PDB file of C-alpha atoms in Angstrom:
ATOM      1  CA  UNK A 182      13.067  12.571  -1.127  1.00  0.00           C
ATOM      2  CA  UNK A 183      11.211  10.389   1.148  1.00  0.00           C
ATOM      3  CA  UNK A 184      12.324   6.730   1.338  1.00  0.00           C
ATOM      4  CA  UNK A 185      11.210   3.927   3.657  1.00  0.00           C
ATOM      5  CA  UNK A 186      13.328   0.765   4.103  1.00  0.00           C
ATOM      6  CA  UNK A 187      12.806  -2.426   5.450  1.00  0.00           C
ATOM      7  CA  UNK A 188      14.727  -5.807   5.056  1.00  0.00           C
ATOM      8  CA  UNK A 189      13.545  -7.858   2.599  1.00  0.00           C
ATOM      9  CA  UNK A 190      13.052 -11.551   4.216  1.00  0.00           C
ATOM     10  CA  UNK A 191      12.235 -12.801   7.519  1.00  0.00           C
ATOM     11  CA  UNK A 192      12.034 -16.631   8.618  1.00  0.00           C
ATOM     12  CA  UNK A 193      10.802 -17.730  11.900  1.00  0.00           C
ATOM     13  CA  UNK A 194       9.369 -20.592  14.101  1.00  0.00           C
ATOM     14  CA  UNK A 195       5.689 -20.966  14.727  1.00  0.00           C
ATOM     15  CA  UNK A 196       5.506 -20.173  18.380  1.00  0.00           C
ATOM     16  CA  UNK A 197       8.322 -17.704  18.147  1.00  0.00           C
ATOM     17  CA  UNK A 198       8.040 -13.483  18.142  1.00  0.00           C
ATOM     18  CA  UNK A 199       8.262 -11.793  14.781  1.00  0.00           C
ATOM     19  CA  UNK A 200      10.209  -8.540  14.588  1.00  0.00           C
ATOM     20  CA  UNK A 201      10.158  -7.021  11.588  1.00  0.00           C
ATOM     21  CA  UNK A 202      11.830  -3.805  11.271  1.00  0.00           C
ATOM     22  CA  UNK A 203      11.766  -0.377   9.174  1.00  0.00           C
ATOM     23  CA  UNK A 204      13.006   3.082   9.090  1.00  0.00           C
ATOM     24  CA  UNK A 205      11.836   6.285   7.096  1.00  0.00           C
ATOM     25  CA  UNK A 206      13.356   9.580   6.282  1.00  0.00           C
ATOM     26  CA  UNK A 207      10.743  12.051   6.366  1.00  0.00           C
ATOM     27  CA  UNK A 208      10.518  13.671  10.041  1.00  0.00           C
ATOM     28  CA  UNK A 209       7.357  15.433   9.150  1.00  0.00           C
ATOM     29  CA  UNK A 210       5.169  12.148   8.738  1.00  0.00           C
ATOM     30  CA  UNK A 211       2.177  11.947  11.285  1.00  0.00           C
ATOM     31  CA  UNK A 212       1.245   8.526  10.864  1.00  0.00           C
ATOM     32  CA  UNK A 213       3.292   5.463  10.710  1.00  0.00           C
ATOM     33  CA  UNK A 214       1.537   2.165   9.129  1.00  0.00           C
ATOM     34  CA  UNK A 215       1.790  -1.436   8.753  1.00  0.00           C
ATOM     35  CA  UNK A 216      -0.262  -3.615   6.187  1.00  0.00           C
ATOM     36  CA  UNK A 217      -0.533  -7.046   5.879  1.00  0.00           C
ATOM     37  CA  UNK A 218      -0.307  -8.439   2.412  1.00  0.00           C
ATOM     38  CA  UNK A 219      -1.704 -12.223   1.603  1.00  0.00           C
ATOM     39  CA  UNK A 220      -0.619 -13.973  -1.440  1.00  0.00           C
ATOM     40  CA  UNK A 221      -2.862 -12.677  -4.797  1.00  0.00           C
ATOM     41  CA  UNK A 222      -4.567 -10.047  -2.094  1.00  0.00           C
ATOM     42  CA  UNK A 223      -4.705  -6.488  -1.902  1.00  0.00           C
ATOM     43  CA  UNK A 224      -3.387  -4.993   1.571  1.00  0.00           C
ATOM     44  CA  UNK A 225      -4.855  -4.776   4.593  1.00  0.00           C
ATOM     45  CA  UNK A 226      -4.197  -2.249   6.959  1.00  0.00           C
ATOM     46  CA  UNK A 227      -2.955  -3.976  10.323  1.00  0.00           C
ATOM     47  CA  UNK A 228      -2.222  -0.784  13.152  1.00  0.00           C
ATOM     48  CA  UNK A 229      -0.705   1.850  12.758  1.00  0.00           C
ATOM     49  CA  UNK A 230       0.677   4.779  15.297  1.00  0.00           C
ATOM     50  CA  UNK A 231       0.702   8.039  15.413  1.00  0.00           C
ATOM     51  CA  UNK A 232       4.389  10.091  15.628  1.00  0.00           C
ATOM     52  CA  UNK A 233       3.459  11.301  19.231  1.00  0.00           C
ATOM     53  CA  UNK A 234       3.688   8.066  20.445  1.00  0.00           C
ATOM     54  CA  UNK A 235       5.922   5.371  21.532  1.00  0.00           C
ATOM     55  CA  UNK A 236       4.192   2.494  21.397  1.00  0.00           C
ATOM     56  CA  UNK A 237       1.079   0.765  20.419  1.00  0.00           C
ATOM     57  CA  UNK A 238      -0.468  -2.567  21.648  1.00  0.00           C
ATOM     58  CA  UNK A 239      -3.448  -4.357  19.738  1.00  0.00           C
ATOM     59  CA  UNK A 240      -3.761  -8.182  20.517  1.00  0.00           C
ATOM     60  CA  UNK A 241      -0.557  -9.968  19.612  1.00  0.00           C
ATOM     61  CA  UNK A 242       0.465  -6.791  17.477  1.00  0.00           C
ATOM     62  CA  UNK A 243       3.355  -4.185  19.249  1.00  0.00           C
ATOM     63  CA  UNK A 244       4.363  -1.117  17.699  1.00  0.00           C
ATOM     64  CA  UNK A 245       7.382   0.546  18.316  1.00  0.00           C
ATOM     65  CA  UNK A 246       8.468   3.798  17.499  1.00  0.00           C
ATOM     66  CA  UNK A 247      11.724   5.538  18.259  1.00  0.00           C
ATOM     67  CA  UNK A 248      10.866   9.027  16.138  1.00  0.00           C
ATOM     68  CA  UNK A 249      14.756  10.366  16.939  1.00  0.00           C
ATOM     69  CA  UNK A 250      16.273   7.262  14.969  1.00  0.00           C
ATOM     70  CA  UNK A 251      12.880   7.601  12.748  1.00  0.00           C
ATOM     71  CA  UNK A 252      13.118   3.187  13.302  1.00  0.00           C
ATOM     72  CA  UNK A 253       9.623   1.405  13.481  1.00  0.00           C
ATOM     73  CA  UNK A 254       8.744  -1.743  14.024  1.00  0.00           C
ATOM     74  CA  UNK A 255       6.520  -4.468  14.642  1.00  0.00           C
ATOM     75  CA  UNK A 256       6.411  -7.439  16.697  1.00  0.00           C
ATOM     76  CA  UNK A 257       4.089 -10.348  16.667  1.00  0.00           C
ATOM     77  CA  UNK A 258       3.775 -12.444  19.390  1.00  0.00           C
ATOM     78  CA  UNK A 259       3.359 -16.492  19.372  1.00  0.00           C
ATOM     79  CA  UNK A 260       3.577 -16.222  15.366  1.00  0.00           C
ATOM     80  CA  UNK A 261       1.056 -18.593  13.900  1.00  0.00           C
ATOM     81  CA  UNK A 262       1.568 -19.858   9.869  1.00  0.00           C
ATOM     82  CA  UNK A 263      -1.471 -17.824   9.202  1.00  0.00           C
ATOM     83  CA  UNK A 264       1.075 -14.817   9.606  1.00  0.00           C
ATOM     84  CA  UNK A 265       2.831 -15.291   6.552  1.00  0.00           C
ATOM     85  CA  UNK A 266       2.666 -12.883   4.473  1.00  0.00           C
ATOM     86  CA  UNK A 267       4.264  -9.524   2.847  1.00  0.00           C
ATOM     87  CA  UNK A 268       4.342  -6.964   5.302  1.00  0.00           C
ATOM     88  CA  UNK A 269       4.639  -3.417   4.720  1.00  0.00           C
ATOM     89  CA  UNK A 270       5.609  -0.065   6.793  1.00  0.00           C
ATOM     90  CA  UNK A 271       4.128   3.168   5.258  1.00  0.00           C
ATOM     91  CA  UNK A 272       4.246   7.144   6.416  1.00  0.00           C
ATOM     92  CA  UNK A 273       1.909   9.615   5.763  1.00  0.00           C
ATOM     93  CA  UNK A 274       1.095  13.152   6.814  1.00  0.00           C
ATOM     94  CA  UNK A 275       0.871  16.131   4.158  1.00  0.00           C
ATOM     95  CA  UNK A 276       1.595  14.007   1.359  1.00  0.00           C
ATOM     96  CA  UNK A 277       0.852  10.643  -0.460  1.00  0.00           C
ATOM     97  CA  UNK A 278       1.818   7.751   1.875  1.00  0.00           C
ATOM     98  CA  UNK A 279       5.028   6.682   0.826  1.00  0.00           C
ATOM     99  CA  UNK A 280       5.553   2.508   1.063  1.00  0.00           C
ATOM    100  CA  UNK A 281       8.507   0.196   2.137  1.00  0.00           C
ATOM    101  CA  UNK A 282       9.286  -2.561  -0.534  1.00  0.00           C
ATOM    102  CA  UNK A 283       7.950  -5.108   2.294  1.00  0.00           C
ATOM    103  CA  UNK A 284       9.128  -7.972   4.330  1.00  0.00           C
ATOM    104  CA  UNK A 285       8.349 -11.486   3.387  1.00  0.00           C
ATOM    105  CA  UNK A 286       7.512 -13.517   6.428  1.00  0.00           C
ATOM    106  CA  UNK A 287       7.812 -17.027   6.223  1.00  0.00           C
ATOM    107  CA  UNK A 288       6.928 -19.023   9.140  1.00  0.00           C
ATOM    108  CA  UNK A 289       8.301 -22.850   9.514  1.00  0.00           C
ATOM    109  CA  UNK A 290       5.768 -25.389  11.098  1.00  0.00           C
TER     110      UNK A 290
ATOM    111  CA  UNK B 182     -20.215  -1.471   2.544  1.00  0.00           C
ATOM    112  CA  UNK B 183     -18.416  -3.035  -0.528  1.00  0.00           C
ATOM    113  CA  UNK B 184     -15.202  -0.990   0.295  1.00  0.00           C
ATOM    114  CA  UNK B 185     -13.124  -0.819  -2.799  1.00  0.00           C
ATOM    115  CA  UNK B 186     -13.880  -2.605  -5.997  1.00  0.00           C
ATOM    116  CA  UNK B 187     -11.780  -3.121  -8.890  1.00  0.00           C
ATOM    117  CA  UNK B 188     -12.423  -4.905 -12.174  1.00  0.00           C
ATOM    118  CA  UNK B 189     -11.263  -6.439 -14.099  1.00  0.00           C
ATOM    119  CA  UNK B 190      -9.655  -8.561 -11.891  1.00  0.00           C
ATOM    120  CA  UNK B 191      -7.471 -10.103 -14.802  1.00  0.00           C
ATOM    121  CA  UNK B 192      -6.659  -8.704 -17.992  1.00  0.00           C
ATOM    122  CA  UNK B 193      -4.130  -9.571 -21.159  1.00  0.00           C
ATOM    123  CA  UNK B 194      -3.452  -6.838 -23.663  1.00  0.00           C
ATOM    124  CA  UNK B 195      -1.744  -6.654 -26.887  1.00  0.00           C
ATOM    125  CA  UNK B 196       1.434  -3.935 -27.177  1.00  0.00           C
ATOM    126  CA  UNK B 197      -0.651  -0.434 -28.512  1.00  0.00           C
ATOM    127  CA  UNK B 198      -3.620  -1.538 -26.796  1.00  0.00           C
ATOM    128  CA  UNK B 199      -5.923   0.862 -25.217  1.00  0.00           C
ATOM    129  CA  UNK B 200      -7.890   0.048 -21.895  1.00  0.00           C
ATOM    130  CA  UNK B 201      -9.571   1.492 -18.724  1.00  0.00           C
ATOM    131  CA  UNK B 202      -9.461  -0.095 -15.472  1.00  0.00           C
ATOM    132  CA  UNK B 203     -11.776   0.576 -13.470  1.00  0.00           C
ATOM    133  CA  UNK B 204     -12.087   1.130  -9.412  1.00  0.00           C
ATOM    134  CA  UNK B 205     -15.279   2.425  -7.123  1.00  0.00           C
ATOM    135  CA  UNK B 206     -15.433   2.813  -3.377  1.00  0.00           C
ATOM    136  CA  UNK B 207     -18.263   3.451  -1.441  1.00  0.00           C
ATOM    137  CA  UNK B 208     -17.218   4.740   1.659  1.00  0.00           C
ATOM    138  CA  UNK B 209     -17.358   8.802   0.599  1.00  0.00           C
ATOM    139  CA  UNK B 210     -13.568   8.951   0.679  1.00  0.00           C
ATOM    140  CA  UNK B 211     -12.134  12.153  -0.655  1.00  0.00           C
ATOM    141  CA  UNK B 212      -8.829  10.988  -1.207  1.00  0.00           C
ATOM    142  CA  UNK B 213      -8.176   8.029  -4.021  1.00  0.00           C
ATOM    143  CA  UNK B 214      -5.067   6.516  -5.459  1.00  0.00           C
ATOM    144  CA  UNK B 215      -3.440   4.021  -8.081  1.00  0.00           C
ATOM    145  CA  UNK B 216      -0.332   2.191  -7.379  1.00  0.00           C
ATOM    146  CA  UNK B 217       1.391  -0.438  -9.201  1.00  0.00           C
ATOM    147  CA  UNK B 218       3.184  -3.512  -7.792  1.00  0.00           C
ATOM    148  CA  UNK B 219       6.109  -4.823  -9.410  1.00  0.00           C
ATOM    149  CA  UNK B 220       8.677  -8.018  -7.979  1.00  0.00           C
ATOM    150  CA  UNK B 221      11.274  -6.116  -5.740  1.00  0.00           C
ATOM    151  CA  UNK B 222       9.942  -2.395  -6.723  1.00  0.00           C
ATOM    152  CA  UNK B 223       7.317  -2.430  -3.937  1.00  0.00           C
ATOM    153  CA  UNK B 224       4.200  -0.309  -4.759  1.00  0.00           C
ATOM    154  CA  UNK B 225       4.903   2.997  -7.012  1.00  0.00           C
ATOM    155  CA  UNK B 226       2.340   5.147  -6.610  1.00  0.00           C
ATOM    156  CA  UNK B 227       0.989   6.376 -10.348  1.00  0.00           C
ATOM    157  CA  UNK B 228      -1.919   9.062  -9.811  1.00  0.00           C
ATOM    158  CA  UNK B 229      -4.025  10.474  -7.029  1.00  0.00           C
ATOM    159  CA  UNK B 230      -6.771  12.580  -6.655  1.00  0.00           C
ATOM    160  CA  UNK B 231      -7.783  14.711  -3.426  1.00  0.00           C
ATOM    161  CA  UNK B 232     -11.118  15.154  -4.376  1.00  0.00           C
ATOM    162  CA  UNK B 233     -13.960  15.219  -7.244  1.00  0.00           C
ATOM    163  CA  UNK B 234     -12.515  17.401 -10.392  1.00  0.00           C
ATOM    164  CA  UNK B 235      -8.399  17.107  -8.762  1.00  0.00           C
ATOM    165  CA  UNK B 236      -5.899  14.966 -10.304  1.00  0.00           C
ATOM    166  CA  UNK B 237      -2.176  14.894  -9.251  1.00  0.00           C
ATOM    167  CA  UNK B 238       0.880  12.779 -10.813  1.00  0.00           C
ATOM    168  CA  UNK B 239       2.728  10.529  -8.700  1.00  0.00           C
ATOM    169  CA  UNK B 240       6.119   8.368  -8.791  1.00  0.00           C
ATOM    170  CA  UNK B 241       5.417   6.502 -12.497  1.00  0.00           C
ATOM    171  CA  UNK B 242       2.518   8.496 -14.297  1.00  0.00           C
ATOM    172  CA  UNK B 243       3.873   7.787 -17.709  1.00  0.00           C
ATOM    173  CA  UNK B 244       1.511   5.564 -20.087  1.00  0.00           C
ATOM    174  CA  UNK B 245      -1.460   6.327 -17.792  1.00  0.00           C
ATOM    175  CA  UNK B 246      -4.498   8.646 -17.453  1.00  0.00           C
ATOM    176  CA  UNK B 247      -6.697   9.597 -14.789  1.00  0.00           C
ATOM    177  CA  UNK B 248     -10.078  11.666 -14.337  1.00  0.00           C
ATOM    178  CA  UNK B 249     -12.138  11.874 -11.085  1.00  0.00           C
ATOM    179  CA  UNK B 250     -15.706  12.914 -12.065  1.00  0.00           C
ATOM    180  CA  UNK B 251     -17.168  12.065  -8.766  1.00  0.00           C
ATOM    181  CA  UNK B 252     -16.478  11.046  -5.550  1.00  0.00           C
ATOM    182  CA  UNK B 253     -16.889   7.676  -5.774  1.00  0.00           C
ATOM    183  CA  UNK B 254     -15.172   6.248  -9.189  1.00  0.00           C
ATOM    184  CA  UNK B 255     -11.438   6.738 -10.228  1.00  0.00           C
ATOM    185  CA  UNK B 256     -10.659   5.185 -13.426  1.00  0.00           C
ATOM    186  CA  UNK B 257      -6.982   4.325 -14.775  1.00  0.00           C
ATOM    187  CA  UNK B 258      -6.625   4.444 -18.728  1.00  0.00           C
ATOM    188  CA  UNK B 259      -3.665   3.070 -20.374  1.00  0.00           C
ATOM    189  CA  UNK B 260      -3.331   5.031 -23.402  1.00  0.00           C
ATOM    190  CA  UNK B 261      -1.105   2.649 -25.750  1.00  0.00           C
ATOM    191  CA  UNK B 262      -0.003  -0.615 -23.806  1.00  0.00           C
ATOM    192  CA  UNK B 263       3.284  -1.831 -23.365  1.00  0.00           C
ATOM    193  CA  UNK B 264       5.354  -4.638 -21.906  1.00  0.00           C
ATOM    194  CA  UNK B 265       6.883  -2.652 -19.517  1.00  0.00           C
ATOM    195  CA  UNK B 266       3.165  -1.924 -18.055  1.00  0.00           C
ATOM    196  CA  UNK B 267       2.491  -5.905 -17.616  1.00  0.00           C
ATOM    197  CA  UNK B 268       2.141  -5.385 -13.380  1.00  0.00           C
ATOM    198  CA  UNK B 269      -0.549  -5.721 -10.571  1.00  0.00           C
ATOM    199  CA  UNK B 270      -2.581  -2.369 -10.018  1.00  0.00           C
ATOM    200  CA  UNK B 271      -4.055  -1.742  -6.949  1.00  0.00           C
ATOM    201  CA  UNK B 272      -6.398   1.432  -5.723  1.00  0.00           C
ATOM    202  CA  UNK B 273      -6.780   2.455  -3.103  1.00  0.00           C
ATOM    203  CA  UNK B 274      -8.801   5.410  -0.900  1.00  0.00           C
ATOM    204  CA  UNK B 275      -8.918   7.312   2.094  1.00  0.00           C
ATOM    205  CA  UNK B 276      -9.958  10.130   4.436  1.00  0.00           C
ATOM    206  CA  UNK B 277      -7.014  12.729   3.432  1.00  0.00           C
ATOM    207  CA  UNK B 278      -3.807  12.044   1.790  1.00  0.00           C
ATOM    208  CA  UNK B 279      -1.432  10.894   4.677  1.00  0.00           C
ATOM    209  CA  UNK B 280      -4.327   9.114   6.417  1.00  0.00           C
ATOM    210  CA  UNK B 281      -4.917   4.897   6.176  1.00  0.00           C
ATOM    211  CA  UNK B 282      -5.582   3.478   2.754  1.00  0.00           C
ATOM    212  CA  UNK B 283      -8.107   1.133   1.989  1.00  0.00           C
ATOM    213  CA  UNK B 284      -6.861  -0.678  -1.179  1.00  0.00           C
ATOM    214  CA  UNK B 285      -9.054  -3.042  -3.920  1.00  0.00           C
ATOM    215  CA  UNK B 286      -8.112  -6.244  -4.748  1.00  0.00           C
ATOM    216  CA  UNK B 287      -5.759  -5.839  -7.630  1.00  0.00           C
ATOM    217  CA  UNK B 288      -5.772  -6.200 -11.414  1.00  0.00           C
ATOM    218  CA  UNK B 289      -3.329  -8.359 -12.645  1.00  0.00           C
ATOM    219  CA  UNK B 290      -2.230  -7.046 -16.351  1.00  0.00           C
ATOM    220  CA  UNK B 291      -0.376  -8.488 -19.163  1.00  0.00           C
ATOM    221  CA  UNK B 292       0.942  -6.983 -21.686  1.00  0.00           C
ATOM    222  CA  UNK B 293       2.498  -9.154 -24.571  1.00  0.00           C
TER     223      UNK B 293
END
């Protein structure tokens, strides 16, 4: 079945870049998403990429997609303490979205 | 637009009690879904609906019922609460099944 894998934890220093990685299994996925969850809150859509794209940039966020390896990454430039949160990747197509378990990003001041 | 709203924010139930978690959206989205979030388990899909009058089971449907009588509302019913249903429940909506979902703020449920 479909599965989305992420590493559980990432710790970076303020001002550095963060790279959060994700692998997925469904080659028919049309969209790949990144969500952010702050403590006590729901998931907030950060960005998404169509499966026919390799890269998408949105201010400090860069999404890279390697469709051959089914690998997705989210790079956050100049990471700030406000970026501390759990980040989920998800794949979507003709079936309900499948979410990874989330990567907890800790930013050290 | 209020987006996706959920009530209540917090609830404590005793084992065997029943209750309904409310979810509403004002974006005219056809697709709505319910997830539960547990530590280390990520988000797991409970039930979903592709439109009014249509519902389907997700990954963990046992112990939960849903109905979709209107486009706006998608309540989740716990028939007989069990401690294993202690969790945070999120409702989400989107324009279509594989499209970006917009989440509500969640309901934190404790079953004692």
